[in-house]
Coordinates of C-alpha atoms and ligand atoms in Angstrom, one line a residue:
M187 CA -2.5 31.7 15.2
L188 CA 1.3 30.5 15.3
V189 CA 2.5 27.5 13.4
T190 CA 5.7 27.9 15.9
D191 CA 3.2 27.3 18.5
L192 CA 1.6 24.8 17.4
I193 CA 4.9 22.8 17.3
R194 CA 5.9 23.2 19.5
R195 CA 2.3 22.5 21.8
K196 CA 2.7 19.2 20.5
R197 CA 6.6 18.4 20.9
D198 CA 5.2 19.4 25.3
G199 CA 2.3 17.2 25.1
A200 CA -0.6 19.1 24.4
E201 CA -4.1 18.9 22.8
L202 CA -4.4 20.9 19.9
Q203 CA -7.3 22.3 19.6
R204 CA -9.5 21.1 16.6
D205 CA -9.5 25.0 14.2
E206 CA -5.9 25.0 15.2
I207 CA -5.5 21.9 12.9
A208 CA -7.6 22.8 9.9
F209 CA -5.1 26.0 10.0
L210 CA -2.1 23.6 10.1
V211 CA -3.6 21.4 7.3
D212 CA -5.7 24.1 5.3
S213 CA -2.4 26.3 5.3
Y214 CA -0.2 23.5 4.3
T215 CA -1.9 22.4 1.4
R216 CA -2.1 25.9 0.2
D217 CA 1.5 26.1 0.3
A218 CA 1.5 29.0 3.5
I219 CA 3.5 26.9 5.5
P220 CA 7.2 25.0 4.0
D221 CA 7.7 21.8 4.4
Y222 CA 10.6 21.9 7.0
Q223 CA 7.7 23.6 9.8
M224 CA 5.1 21.1 8.5
S225 CA 8.0 18.1 9.6
A226 CA 8.6 19.7 12.9
W227 CA 4.7 19.2 13.8
L228 CA 4.6 15.2 12.0
M229 CA 7.4 14.2 13.8
A230 CA 6.0 16.1 17.4
V231 CA 3.2 13.8 16.5
V232 CA 5.1 10.4 16.3
L233 CA 6.1 11.2 19.1
R234 CA 3.8 11.8 21.0
G235 CA 0.5 10.3 19.9
M236 CA -2.6 12.2 19.1
S237 CA -6.3 12.7 21.2
R238 CA -9.3 10.4 19.5
A239 CA -10.6 14.3 18.8
E240 CA -7.0 15.6 17.1
L241 CA -7.1 12.5 15.4
A242 CA -10.7 13.0 14.1
A243 CA -10.1 16.6 13.1
L244 CA -6.7 15.9 10.9
T245 CA -8.1 13.2 9.2
E246 CA -11.6 15.3 8.6
S247 CA -9.3 18.6 7.8
M248 CA -6.7 16.6 4.8
L249 CA -10.8 14.6 3.7
N250 CA -12.4 17.9 3.3
S251 CA -8.8 20.0 1.3
G252 CA -10.5 17.8 -1.5
E253 CA -13.5 17.3 -3.2
V254 CA -15.7 14.3 -1.4
L255 CA -16.9 12.2 -4.6
S256 CA -20.0 11.0 -4.3
F257 CA -20.7 8.0 -7.1
S258 CA -24.5 7.2 -6.2
E259 CA -25.3 7.0 -9.9
L260 CA -23.2 3.9 -9.9
P261 CA -26.0 1.4 -10.1
A262 CA -23.2 -1.5 -7.8
P263 CA -21.8 -1.2 -4.3
K264 CA -18.3 0.9 -4.4
V265 CA -15.6 -1.0 -2.1
D266 CA -12.5 -0.9 -2.0
K267 CA -9.1 -2.3 -0.3
H268 CA -6.2 -0.2 1.9
S269 CA -2.7 -1.9 3.0
T270 CA -1.1 -0.8 5.3
G271 CA 2.0 -1.2 3.3
G272 CA 4.7 -3.8 2.8
V273 CA 7.2 -5.1 1.1
G274 CA 6.1 -7.2 -2.5
D275 CA 2.5 -6.2 -1.5
K276 CA 1.2 -5.8 -5.3
T277 CA -2.7 -7.2 -4.0
S278 CA -4.2 -3.9 -5.6
L279 CA -3.5 -4.1 -9.0
V280 CA -4.6 -8.0 -8.9
I281 CA -8.0 -7.5 -6.5
A282 CA -9.1 -4.4 -8.4
P283 CA -9.6 -6.4 -11.7
I284 CA -11.3 -9.0 -9.4
V285 CA -13.9 -7.2 -8.1
A286 CA -14.8 -6.0 -11.0
S287 CA -14.9 -8.0 -12.9
A288 CA -17.6 -10.0 -10.7
G289 CA -19.2 -6.2 -10.7
L290 CA -18.2 -4.7 -7.5
Y291 CA -17.4 -0.7 -8.1
V292 CA -14.2 -0.3 -7.0
P293 CA -12.8 3.9 -7.0
M294 CA -8.7 3.2 -6.0
I295 CA -7.4 6.5 -4.6
S296 CA -4.1 4.8 -4.0
G297 CA 0.2 6.0 -2.9
R298 CA 3.3 6.7 -3.8
G299 CA 6.1 3.8 -2.0
L300 CA 5.7 5.3 0.9
G301 CA 9.2 4.7 3.4
H302 CA 11.2 1.2 3.2
T303 CA 6.9 0.2 1.0
G304 CA 6.8 -0.5 -2.3
G305 CA 3.9 1.8 -4.0
T306 CA 1.0 1.2 -5.7
L307 CA 0.9 3.8 -8.1
D308 CA 4.5 3.6 -8.9
K309 CA 4.2 0.2 -10.2
L310 CA 1.3 1.2 -12.3
E311 CA 3.8 3.9 -13.4
S312 CA 6.0 1.2 -14.4
I313 CA 3.5 0.4 -17.4
P314 CA 4.5 2.3 -20.8
G315 CA 2.1 5.3 -20.9
F316 CA -0.6 4.5 -17.5
S317 CA -1.2 7.9 -15.8
V318 CA -1.7 8.1 -12.8
N319 CA -2.7 11.9 -12.9
L320 CA -6.3 11.1 -14.0
S321 CA -9.0 14.1 -13.3
V322 CA -11.8 13.6 -11.1
A323 CA -14.2 13.8 -15.0
D324 CA -11.8 10.9 -16.1
F325 CA -11.6 8.8 -13.1
R326 CA -16.0 8.6 -12.9
R327 CA -15.4 7.7 -17.4
V328 CA -13.1 5.5 -16.6
L329 CA -14.2 3.8 -13.5
A330 CA -18.5 4.0 -15.4
Q331 CA -17.0 2.8 -18.2
C332 CA -14.6 -0.1 -17.1
G333 CA -15.8 -1.0 -12.7
T334 CA -12.3 0.2 -11.0
G335 CA -9.5 3.1 -12.0
L336 CA -7.0 3.2 -10.1
I337 CA -5.2 6.1 -9.8
G338 CA -3.8 8.4 -6.5
Q339 CA -4.4 11.6 -4.3
T340 CA -4.1 15.0 -7.1
K341 CA -4.7 18.8 -6.3
E342 CA -8.5 17.7 -6.3
I343 CA -9.1 14.4 -4.1
A344 CA -7.3 14.0 -1.3
P345 CA -4.6 17.2 -2.0
A346 CA -3.1 17.4 1.7
D347 CA -2.3 14.0 2.3
K348 CA -0.8 14.3 -1.4
K349 CA 1.4 16.3 0.4
I350 CA 2.2 15.1 3.3
Y351 CA 2.7 11.8 2.4
A352 CA 5.2 12.5 -0.1
L353 CA 7.2 15.1 3.0
R354 CA 6.6 12.1 5.2
D355 CA 8.0 9.5 3.1
V356 CA 11.3 11.1 2.9
T357 CA 11.4 12.9 7.1
G358 CA 11.2 9.9 9.3
T359 CA 7.4 10.6 10.1
V360 CA 5.9 7.7 8.5
E361 CA 5.0 5.1 11.8
S362 CA 2.6 6.9 13.5
P363 CA -1.4 4.8 13.3
Y364 CA -2.3 8.2 13.6
L365 CA -0.7 10.3 10.8
I366 CA -1.1 6.1 8.8
C367 CA -5.1 6.1 10.0
A368 CA -5.7 10.0 8.4
S369 CA -3.3 8.8 5.9
I370 CA -5.6 6.7 4.6
M371 CA -8.9 7.4 6.1
S372 CA -9.0 10.8 4.3
K373 CA -8.4 8.8 0.5
K374 CA -10.8 6.1 1.7
L375 CA -13.4 8.8 2.6
A376 CA -12.6 10.5 -0.6
E377 CA -14.0 7.8 -3.2
G378 CA -16.9 8.3 -2.7
I379 CA -18.1 4.0 -1.1
D380 CA -19.8 2.2 0.6
A381 CA -17.4 0.1 1.8
L382 CA -13.7 -0.6 2.8
V383 CA -11.6 -3.3 3.0
L384 CA -8.3 -2.6 5.5
D385 CA -5.1 -4.9 5.0
V386 CA -3.1 -3.9 7.9
K387 CA 0.4 -5.4 8.2
T388 CA 2.6 -7.0 10.8
G389 CA 5.7 -8.0 10.9
S390 CA 9.7 -7.0 10.6
G391 CA 8.6 -5.7 6.7
A392 CA 5.6 -3.2 8.2
F393 CA 5.4 -0.2 10.1
M394 CA 3.6 -1.6 12.6
K395 CA 6.1 -4.5 14.1
A396 CA 4.4 -5.8 16.2
E397 CA 0.7 -7.3 17.0
K398 CA -0.6 -5.1 19.4
D399 CA 0.5 -2.0 17.3
A400 CA -1.0 -3.2 14.1
V401 CA -3.9 -3.8 15.9
F402 CA -4.2 -0.9 17.3
L403 CA -3.9 1.1 14.1
A404 CA -6.8 -1.3 13.4
E405 CA -8.8 0.1 15.6
L406 CA -8.0 3.8 14.6
M407 CA -9.5 2.5 10.9
V408 CA -13.0 1.0 11.6
E409 CA -13.2 3.2 14.3
T410 CA -12.7 6.3 11.5
G411 CA -14.8 4.6 9.0
Q412 CA -17.7 3.5 11.4
R413 CA -18.2 7.5 12.5
L414 CA -18.4 8.2 9.1
G415 CA -20.8 5.1 8.3
K416 CA -19.1 3.0 6.0
R417 CA -19.3 -0.6 6.5
I418 CA -15.1 -1.0 7.3
A419 CA -13.5 -5.1 7.5
A420 CA -9.5 -4.0 8.9
L421 CA -7.9 -8.2 7.8
I422 CA -4.1 -8.0 10.5
T423 CA -1.9 -9.9 8.2
D424 CA 1.7 -11.2 8.0
M425 CA 4.7 -9.0 6.6
D426 CA 7.4 -11.2 8.1
Q427 CA 8.6 -11.3 4.8
P428 CA 8.3 -10.4 1.6
L429 CA 5.5 -11.2 -0.6
G430 CA 5.0 -13.4 -2.9
R431 CA 8.3 -13.3 -5.3
A432 CA 9.4 -10.0 -6.5
V433 CA 10.4 -6.4 -5.2
G434 CA 10.1 -3.8 -6.8
N435 CA 7.8 -1.8 -9.4
A436 CA 8.1 -3.3 -13.4
L437 CA 8.8 -6.9 -11.4
E438 CA 6.1 -7.4 -9.4
V439 CA 3.4 -5.5 -12.3
A440 CA 4.9 -9.1 -14.2
E441 CA 4.3 -11.1 -10.8
C442 CA 0.5 -9.1 -10.6
V443 CA 0.0 -10.7 -14.2
D444 CA 1.2 -14.2 -12.8
I445 CA -1.8 -14.7 -10.7
L446 CA -4.2 -13.5 -13.0
N447 CA -3.1 -16.2 -15.4
G448 CA -3.5 -19.0 -12.3
Q449 CA -0.8 -18.5 -11.7
G450 CA 2.5 -17.4 -9.2
P451 CA 3.3 -16.9 -5.6
A452 CA 0.2 -19.6 -3.2
D453 CA 0.9 -16.7 -0.7
L454 CA 0.6 -14.0 -2.6
R455 CA -2.4 -15.4 -4.5
E456 CA -4.2 -16.7 -2.0
L457 CA -4.2 -13.1 0.3
C458 CA -5.5 -11.9 -3.3
L459 CA -8.3 -14.5 -3.2
V460 CA -9.1 -13.2 0.6
L461 CA -9.3 -9.6 0.3
S462 CA -11.3 -9.5 -2.9
A463 CA -13.3 -12.6 -0.9
W464 CA -13.9 -9.6 2.1
M465 CA -15.2 -7.0 -0.6
F466 CA -17.3 -8.8 -2.2
L467 CA -19.1 -9.5 1.8
L468 CA -18.6 -6.2 2.5
G469 CA -20.2 -5.1 -0.7
K470 CA -23.0 -7.5 -0.4
R471 CA -22.1 -9.7 -3.9
V472 CA -21.8 -12.8 -0.9
Q473 CA -23.4 -13.8 2.1
G474 CA -20.5 -15.1 2.5
I475 CA -16.7 -15.6 2.7
D476 CA -15.8 -18.9 1.1
Q477 CA -18.2 -17.9 -1.3
G478 CA -17.2 -14.5 -2.1
R479 CA -13.6 -16.7 -2.2
E480 CA -14.8 -18.4 -4.8
L481 CA -16.4 -16.0 -6.3
A482 CA -12.6 -14.8 -6.8
E483 CA -10.8 -17.6 -7.7
Q484 CA -13.6 -17.7 -10.6
M485 CA -12.7 -14.5 -11.9
I486 CA -9.2 -15.2 -12.0
S487 CA -9.8 -19.4 -14.4
S488 CA -13.0 -18.0 -16.3
G489 CA -10.1 -15.1 -16.9
K490 CA -12.0 -11.8 -17.1
A491 CA -10.1 -10.7 -14.3
R492 CA -6.9 -10.6 -16.6
E493 CA -9.7 -8.6 -19.4
K494 CA -10.2 -6.3 -17.0
F495 CA -6.6 -5.7 -16.1
R496 CA -6.1 -5.5 -19.4
E497 CA -9.0 -2.7 -20.1
M498 CA -8.0 -0.3 -17.3
I499 CA -4.4 -0.2 -18.5
R500 CA -6.2 0.9 -22.2
L501 CA -8.2 3.3 -20.6
Q502 CA -5.6 4.7 -18.2
G503 CA -3.6 5.6 -21.1
G504 CA -1.8 2.4 -20.4
N505 CA 0.2 -0.5 -22.9
P506 CA -2.2 -3.3 -22.5
A507 CA 0.1 -5.9 -23.9
V508 CA 2.0 -5.6 -21.0
V509 CA -1.0 -8.5 -19.8
D510 CA -0.3 -10.6 -22.3
D511 CA 3.3 -10.2 -22.8
P512 CA 5.8 -9.1 -19.4
G513 CA 8.4 -8.6 -21.6
L514 CA 7.2 -5.2 -22.5
L515 CA 7.6 -3.7 -18.5
P516 CA 11.1 -1.9 -17.7
R517 CA 14.2 -4.5 -17.8
A518 CA 17.1 -3.6 -15.3
A519 CA 20.2 -3.9 -17.3
Q520 CA 21.5 -5.9 -15.4
T521 CA 20.8 -9.0 -12.9
A522 CA 23.2 -10.1 -10.0
D523 CA 22.8 -13.1 -7.8
I524 CA 23.1 -13.0 -3.6
K525 CA 24.3 -16.7 -2.1
S526 CA 23.5 -19.3 0.2
P527 CA 26.3 -18.4 3.1
A528 CA 25.8 -22.0 3.8
S529 CA 23.9 -24.7 4.0
G530 CA 20.1 -25.5 6.1
F531 CA 16.5 -23.6 6.3
V532 CA 15.8 -20.0 5.9
T533 CA 13.8 -19.4 9.3
G534 CA 13.9 -15.7 8.7
F535 CA 13.8 -12.7 7.5
M536 CA 14.6 -8.9 8.1
C537 CA 12.3 -7.1 5.6
E538 CA 12.7 -4.1 6.4
Q539 CA 15.9 -4.3 5.0
I540 CA 15.0 -6.2 1.8
G541 CA 12.7 -2.9 1.5
T542 CA 15.1 -0.6 1.9
A543 CA 17.3 -2.1 -0.2
G544 CA 15.1 -1.7 -3.5
V545 CA 15.1 1.8 -2.1
L546 CA 18.6 2.8 -2.7
L547 CA 18.3 0.6 -5.8
G548 CA 16.3 3.4 -6.8
G549 CA 13.4 2.0 -7.2
G550 CA 11.6 4.2 -3.9
R551 CA 12.9 8.0 -3.1
A552 CA 15.4 9.5 -0.8
R553 CA 14.2 13.2 -1.4
K554 CA 11.0 14.5 -2.4
E555 CA 12.1 15.4 -6.2
D556 CA 13.3 12.3 -6.7
S557 CA 11.9 10.0 -9.4
V558 CA 11.4 6.0 -9.6
D559 CA 13.6 3.9 -11.3
P560 CA 11.1 1.4 -12.1
A561 CA 13.2 -1.9 -13.1
V562 CA 15.4 -2.2 -10.6
G563 CA 14.0 -5.2 -7.4
I564 CA 15.7 -8.0 -6.1
M565 CA 14.0 -11.7 -6.8
V566 CA 13.2 -14.1 -3.2
H567 CA 14.3 -17.4 -4.4
K568 CA 14.4 -18.9 -0.7
K569 CA 11.2 -18.0 0.5
V570 CA 10.5 -18.9 5.0
G571 CA 10.7 -22.8 5.5
D572 CA 13.6 -23.1 2.5
R573 CA 15.8 -25.4 2.5
V574 CA 18.8 -23.6 0.4
T575 CA 22.7 -25.5 0.8
A576 CA 25.0 -23.2 0.6
G577 CA 26.5 -20.9 -3.1
E578 CA 22.8 -21.3 -4.0
P579 CA 21.1 -18.2 -4.6
L580 CA 19.0 -16.8 -2.1
C581 CA 17.5 -14.0 -4.4
T582 CA 18.3 -12.2 -7.5
I583 CA 18.7 -8.6 -7.7
H584 CA 17.8 -6.2 -10.7
Y585 CA 19.8 -3.0 -10.9
N586 CA 21.1 -0.8 -13.4
S587 CA 24.2 1.0 -11.1
A588 CA 26.8 -0.6 -9.9
E589 CA 27.2 1.8 -6.9
R590 CA 23.4 1.2 -6.2
L591 CA 24.4 -2.1 -5.9
Q592 CA 26.8 -2.0 -3.8
Q593 CA 24.5 -0.1 -1.0
A594 CA 22.0 -2.2 -1.4
Q595 CA 23.6 -6.0 -1.4
P596 CA 24.7 -6.1 2.0
L597 CA 21.6 -4.4 3.2
I598 CA 19.7 -8.2 1.3
V599 CA 22.8 -10.8 2.8
Q600 CA 21.9 -9.7 6.4
S601 CA 18.4 -9.6 5.4
Y602 CA 18.5 -13.7 5.7
R603 CA 18.7 -15.9 9.1
I604 CA 20.1 -19.6 7.7
E605 CA 20.4 -21.5 10.4
S606 CA 20.1 -25.6 10.3
A607 CA 17.3 -26.6 11.5
M608 CA 13.8 -25.1 10.6
A609 CA 12.3 -25.8 14.3
L610 CA 10.3 -22.6 13.5
Q611 CA 6.7 -22.9 12.3
K612 CA 5.8 -20.5 9.8
R613 CA 3.4 -17.9 10.5
A614 CA -0.5 -17.6 9.1
L615 CA -1.2 -15.0 6.3
V616 CA -4.5 -13.9 8.0
H617 CA -3.4 -13.3 12.2
R618 CA -7.0 -11.6 12.8
I619 CA -10.2 -9.6 11.8
I620 CA -11.5 -6.9 13.8
G621 CA -14.9 -5.2 12.6
D622 CA -17.4 -5.6 10.0
Q623 CA -17.3 -9.9 9.8
S624 CA -21.8 -9.0 8.8
Ligands
LIG792 N1 -0.8 4.3 3.5 C1 -1.0 5.4 3.0 O1 -2.0 6.4 2.5 N2 -0.8 6.1 4.4 C2 0.4 5.5 5.2 O2 0.6 6.0 5.8 C3 0.0 4.0 5.0 C4 -0.1 3.5 4.2

């Protein structure tokens, strides 16, 4: 098979066969196809889309590129949650300990920052010593011992997604519902889970900006999960402004600790409770969402979720003392406030720009080989609906390079919409639910 032929046919809108897609995925995973050819093919998919048969072939080739785990020996249901990506979207770090502390298993395979969005793995790696690169044997051990483990795609599990994800991050090939569906579902289906809750973001900080596109993506993923026998629900949630107040790896870990301590921003806490409740429901730990929410609240107020987070950090080689003293997390050398140019109300954000500013500060990657700066980021003080006076800080930038600050600052300033009156209604956090509502 000629790769150039497969690229040209996809470019021209033809439907590829199952064996052709399997050949591409397999060859790229084995380093037999160079990055430039795979990037060209991915771009053709972004522009042309895929048929359902092509999507199934892509997802299954990516899933079977590595080991498909089974945890049938574990005595309780295995459940996970995955987000399609947002700005300040850090719920995994809170939810995994909440759900595991109530007796379900949460084997979580996550990703790094992608495009303008942050990634769970980069956030976890800001905890000194924390390893997301566990072998399958170590992942099993951590999961059995503590009820949750958070790792990345490896050479053993979802290796095709590991390579394709890193390539998409830096080639403008993220925003395709087909590529997002295959990426997420290949990882999640390799985890040996019984049920999955998807957090599908919509709004100016999401990959799917329009709600109808988010719904389409949610339907693709729910369909894929159900075909492979999983209980699955997708919540379409708001990403029109950063979630919580922290954007940036170590800053976000500190904010997660606040939530586990029963504090922190209300929107982040609320989304963590709702997603945990759905995990409890699909994991058959509770009979209804309200009961699930109460259970999640109890896991926080009793301190059990915080203890679980500490245990997970310790078992994965990190310094658990960050839970008691977030000051042990990396800190940027400098900070700069962005002041409001006018008095009035914050009525909106161009939220993607806040994420891009975080990448420019060094919190994400411009090239595959780049490492991230765990300390940099943005603390958002004013959000939609907040009143501001001219000169008051809208947010604080944490930075380590004046040059990077100069690139990021204008994006943040332009991102804020400030108007004299607050005409607008606040958007709901959860817009709708698709899939298993049992
Ligand atoms: N999360 C993933 O794991 N993959 C994507 O493509 C987007 C979000």
